[in-house]
Every structure is written in structure tokens, then in C-alpha cells.
Amino acid sequence: MVTLQEADLSKLELLLKKKIGENASVKKSEPKFDEIQRILSRDNNVEVELNRSISSFEGQNIISCDSSNTKEIMVSLTKKIIAYGKSPVLVLTSVNYLVMQKLLEEKNISLKNVFIMDTVTKNILNEKDTLQTKFIDSLRNLTQLQIKMLKLIEKNSNLIFVFDSLNVLELYHEEKIIFKFVYSLVKLLRKKQLPGFYLVHKSKTVPRLTQFFDDLIEIKRVA
């Protein structure tokens, strides 16, 4: 009968331990892999939804979406606008410019093609305007936002504006002020013949806001 020598047994034990360790490592990495796959799938689904819902870049459009998909929609819309041959202007109300730049870079979107108007950062840091990034004191200062928009438009005519959630305005202003401001934005961009997309989440103001826009685009929630 063939028997295993002690040396052979030791080698076999080492091989078994190594195999068990490899299996444990694979199982440990599975949740991370699943999460990456989920994120990629969500990004793709958001992009599919946008392509299905937006056939042209004209007029003033309100996009009704779930708040959990705001970032993906902003990034996908930016990518779509650049592919269309225009320069997106991202008016940020819920994230700062650093977060948005990182999200764009992760999708290999060149920042030189994007203008950002940040209404968040100056509440924390005293950042200075650059060629591509403009800072607004806060959403309380709506006049400053409009003035900086006009200055940007004077130097660039190939723009499409994208407004991060209009709902954030509810934290700073009464409903009548919000309606007046949104109407003035829509009127300004119509006069300059520049398209605009305005993201909103479900709230009591949405049905009344739609009166100011050419089209309502509904993006279903992508989990």
C-alpha cells in the first residue's frame, strides 16, 4: 500500500490552506464586485433613459427625476451635450464643484468642455472665479447668479444650461420668489436662444413649475 510521507503531508496541508485562503479572498471580493457592477448598471440605465427621453436640445425643459439619480443624470446629460457639440453649463445647488469635477473625470469627460456655476462652495470656502468655474455667494443671492450667467453668455454662445435640483431653492425662498426666479431664468435663456434643462424632484411645486417650460421630461427611478 502507498502511504504519504510526513513531508508530503505537510505539502498537502499547505496547498489546502492556500486554496482555502484563495476561496475566502474571492468570496470577500464578491460584494465589492457586485457593488461595482450595480453602479455601472445604474449609470448605463440612466443613460438609456436620457437617450430615450431627450431627442433634441432645444427650448426650456424641466426634468422630473428621483433625487437618488441626480448625480448620474447630471453626468450623463453633460456627456450627451458635449457629444452634441455644445458646452454644458452646470449650475450646482446640491453638490460642490470638486464633487462634480471628480464625477466627470471618472467618466473620462474633459473638464475643459464644461463650465460650472457653484452656489455651494462659498458658504464654506472663499474660492475665486476661474475661466471654467464661477462661484455664487449662495442661493440667497439669486441676482448674483443671473449676473454671472449673463457675463458667461456674453463670452460664449455655444452653451446649454443644466440646473442641479431646483428643489434646493425651497430651503432659501418662498414659493412666489422661486416662481419669479425660474420664470426670469427661462425668459433670459429663451431671449438668448440657449437651451436649458432644470432638474426637479417630486414636490408640490412641480406641477405649477411646468407652466414655464416647453417640455416636461420624466426620468423613472433607476435603482
JSON list of N, CA and C in Angstrom, two decimals, residues 25-43 223:
[
{"chain": "A", "resi": 25, "resn": "SER", "atom": "N", "xyz": [-10.72, 34.73, -0.15]},
{"chain": "A", "resi": 25, "resn": "SER", "atom": "CA", "xyz": [-10.44, 36.04, -0.76]},
{"chain": "A", "resi": 25, "resn": "SER", "atom": "C", "xyz": [-11.42, 36.35, -1.88]},
{"chain": "A", "resi": 26, "resn": "VAL", "atom": "N", "xyz": [-11.74, 35.35, -2.68]},
{"chain": "A", "resi": 26, "resn": "VAL", "atom": "CA", "xyz": [-12.71, 35.52, -3.77]},
{"chain": "A", "resi": 26, "resn": "VAL", "atom": "C", "xyz": [-14.07, 35.89, -3.22]},
{"chain": "A", "resi": 27, "resn": "LYS", "atom": "N", "xyz": [-14.49, 35.15, -2.16]},
{"chain": "A", "resi": 27, "resn": "LYS", "atom": "CA", "xyz": [-15.80, 35.41, -1.57]},
{"chain": "A", "resi": 27, "resn": "LYS", "atom": "C", "xyz": [-15.86, 36.80, -0.96]},
{"chain": "A", "resi": 28, "resn": "LYS", "atom": "N", "xyz": [-14.72, 37.22, -0.35]},
{"chain": "A", "resi": 28, "resn": "LYS", "atom": "CA", "xyz": [-14.66, 38.55, 0.26]},
{"chain": "A", "resi": 28, "resn": "LYS", "atom": "C", "xyz": [-14.79, 39.65, -0.78]},
{"chain": "A", "resi": 29, "resn": "SER", "atom": "N", "xyz": [-14.23, 39.39, -1.98]},
{"chain": "A", "resi": 29, "resn": "SER", "atom": "CA", "xyz": [-14.24, 40.41, -3.03]},
{"chain": "A", "resi": 29, "resn": "SER", "atom": "C", "xyz": [-15.56, 40.46, -3.79]},
{"chain": "A", "resi": 30, "resn": "GLU", "atom": "N", "xyz": [-16.37, 39.41, -3.65]},
{"chain": "A", "resi": 30, "resn": "GLU", "atom": "CA", "xyz": [-17.63, 39.35, -4.40]},
{"chain": "A", "resi": 30, "resn": "GLU", "atom": "C", "xyz": [-18.56, 40.53, -4.11]},
{"chain": "A", "resi": 31, "resn": "PRO", "atom": "N", "xyz": [-18.76, 40.93, -2.82]},
{"chain": "A", "resi": 31, "resn": "PRO", "atom": "CA", "xyz": [-19.64, 42.09, -2.57]},
{"chain": "A", "resi": 31, "resn": "PRO", "atom": "C", "xyz": [-19.15, 43.35, -3.26]},
{"chain": "A", "resi": 32, "resn": "LYS", "atom": "N", "xyz": [-17.80, 43.60, -3.27]},
{"chain": "A", "resi": 32, "resn": "LYS", "atom": "CA", "xyz": [-17.25, 44.78, -3.94]},
{"chain": "A", "resi": 32, "resn": "LYS", "atom": "C", "xyz": [-17.53, 44.71, -5.43]},
{"chain": "A", "resi": 33, "resn": "PHE", "atom": "N", "xyz": [-17.31, 43.55, -6.01]},
{"chain": "A", "resi": 33, "resn": "PHE", "atom": "CA", "xyz": [-17.54, 43.37, -7.44]},
{"chain": "A", "resi": 33, "resn": "PHE", "atom": "C", "xyz": [-19.02, 43.61, -7.76]},
{"chain": "A", "resi": 34, "resn": "ASP", "atom": "N", "xyz": [-19.89, 43.06, -6.92]},
{"chain": "A", "resi": 34, "resn": "ASP", "atom": "CA", "xyz": [-21.34, 43.24, -7.13]},
{"chain": "A", "resi": 34, "resn": "ASP", "atom": "C", "xyz": [-21.73, 44.70, -7.06]},
{"chain": "A", "resi": 35, "resn": "GLU", "atom": "N", "xyz": [-21.10, 45.45, -6.12]},
{"chain": "A", "resi": 35, "resn": "GLU", "atom": "CA", "xyz": [-21.41, 46.87, -5.97]},
{"chain": "A", "resi": 35, "resn": "GLU", "atom": "C", "xyz": [-20.95, 47.66, -7.20]},
{"chain": "A", "resi": 36, "resn": "ILE", "atom": "N", "xyz": [-19.76, 47.34, -7.69]},
{"chain": "A", "resi": 36, "resn": "ILE", "atom": "CA", "xyz": [-19.25, 48.00, -8.90]},
{"chain": "A", "resi": 36, "resn": "ILE", "atom": "C", "xyz": [-20.18, 47.73, -10.08]},
{"chain": "A", "resi": 37, "resn": "GLN", "atom": "N", "xyz": [-20.59, 46.47, -10.21]},
{"chain": "A", "resi": 37, "resn": "GLN", "atom": "CA", "xyz": [-21.50, 46.10, -11.29]},
{"chain": "A", "resi": 37, "resn": "GLN", "atom": "C", "xyz": [-22.82, 46.84, -11.17]},
{"chain": "A", "resi": 38, "resn": "ARG", "atom": "N", "xyz": [-23.29, 46.99, -9.93]},
{"chain": "A", "resi": 38, "resn": "ARG", "atom": "CA", "xyz": [-24.57, 47.67, -9.72]},
{"chain": "A", "resi": 38, "resn": "ARG", "atom": "C", "xyz": [-24.48, 49.14, -10.13]},
{"chain": "A", "resi": 39, "resn": "ILE", "atom": "N", "xyz": [-23.36, 49.79, -9.74]},
{"chain": "A", "resi": 39, "resn": "ILE", "atom": "CA", "xyz": [-23.17, 51.20, -10.08]},
{"chain": "A", "resi": 39, "resn": "ILE", "atom": "C", "xyz": [-23.07, 51.39, -11.59]},
{"chain": "A", "resi": 40, "resn": "LEU", "atom": "N", "xyz": [-22.28, 50.51, -12.24]},
{"chain": "A", "resi": 40, "resn": "LEU", "atom": "CA", "xyz": [-22.13, 50.59, -13.70]},
{"chain": "A", "resi": 40, "resn": "LEU", "atom": "C", "xyz": [-23.47, 50.38, -14.39]},
{"chain": "A", "resi": 41, "resn": "SER", "atom": "N", "xyz": [-24.24, 49.42, -13.89]},
{"chain": "A", "resi": 41, "resn": "SER", "atom": "CA", "xyz": [-25.54, 49.13, -14.46]},
{"chain": "A", "resi": 41, "resn": "SER", "atom": "C", "xyz": [-26.47, 50.32, -14.30]},
{"chain": "A", "resi": 42, "resn": "ARG", "atom": "N", "xyz": [-26.42, 50.97, -13.12]},
{"chain": "A", "resi": 42, "resn": "ARG", "atom": "CA", "xyz": [-27.28, 52.13, -12.87]},
{"chain": "A", "resi": 42, "resn": "ARG", "atom": "C", "xyz": [-26.92, 53.27, -13.80]},
{"chain": "A", "resi": 43, "resn": "ASP", "atom": "N", "xyz": [-25.61, 53.54, -13.96]},
{"chain": "A", "resi": 43, "resn": "ASP", "atom": "CA", "xyz": [-25.16, 54.59, -14.87]},
{"chain": "A", "resi": 43, "resn": "ASP", "atom": "C", "xyz": [-25.65, 54.33, -16.29]},
{"chain": "A", "resi": 223, "resn": "ALA", "atom": "N", "xyz": [-32.60, 52.11, -9.86]},
{"chain": "A", "resi": 223, "resn": "ALA", "atom": "CA", "xyz": [-32.01, 51.63, -8.61]},
{"chain": "A", "resi": 223, "resn": "ALA", "atom": "C", "xyz": [-30.61, 51.10, -8.84]}
]
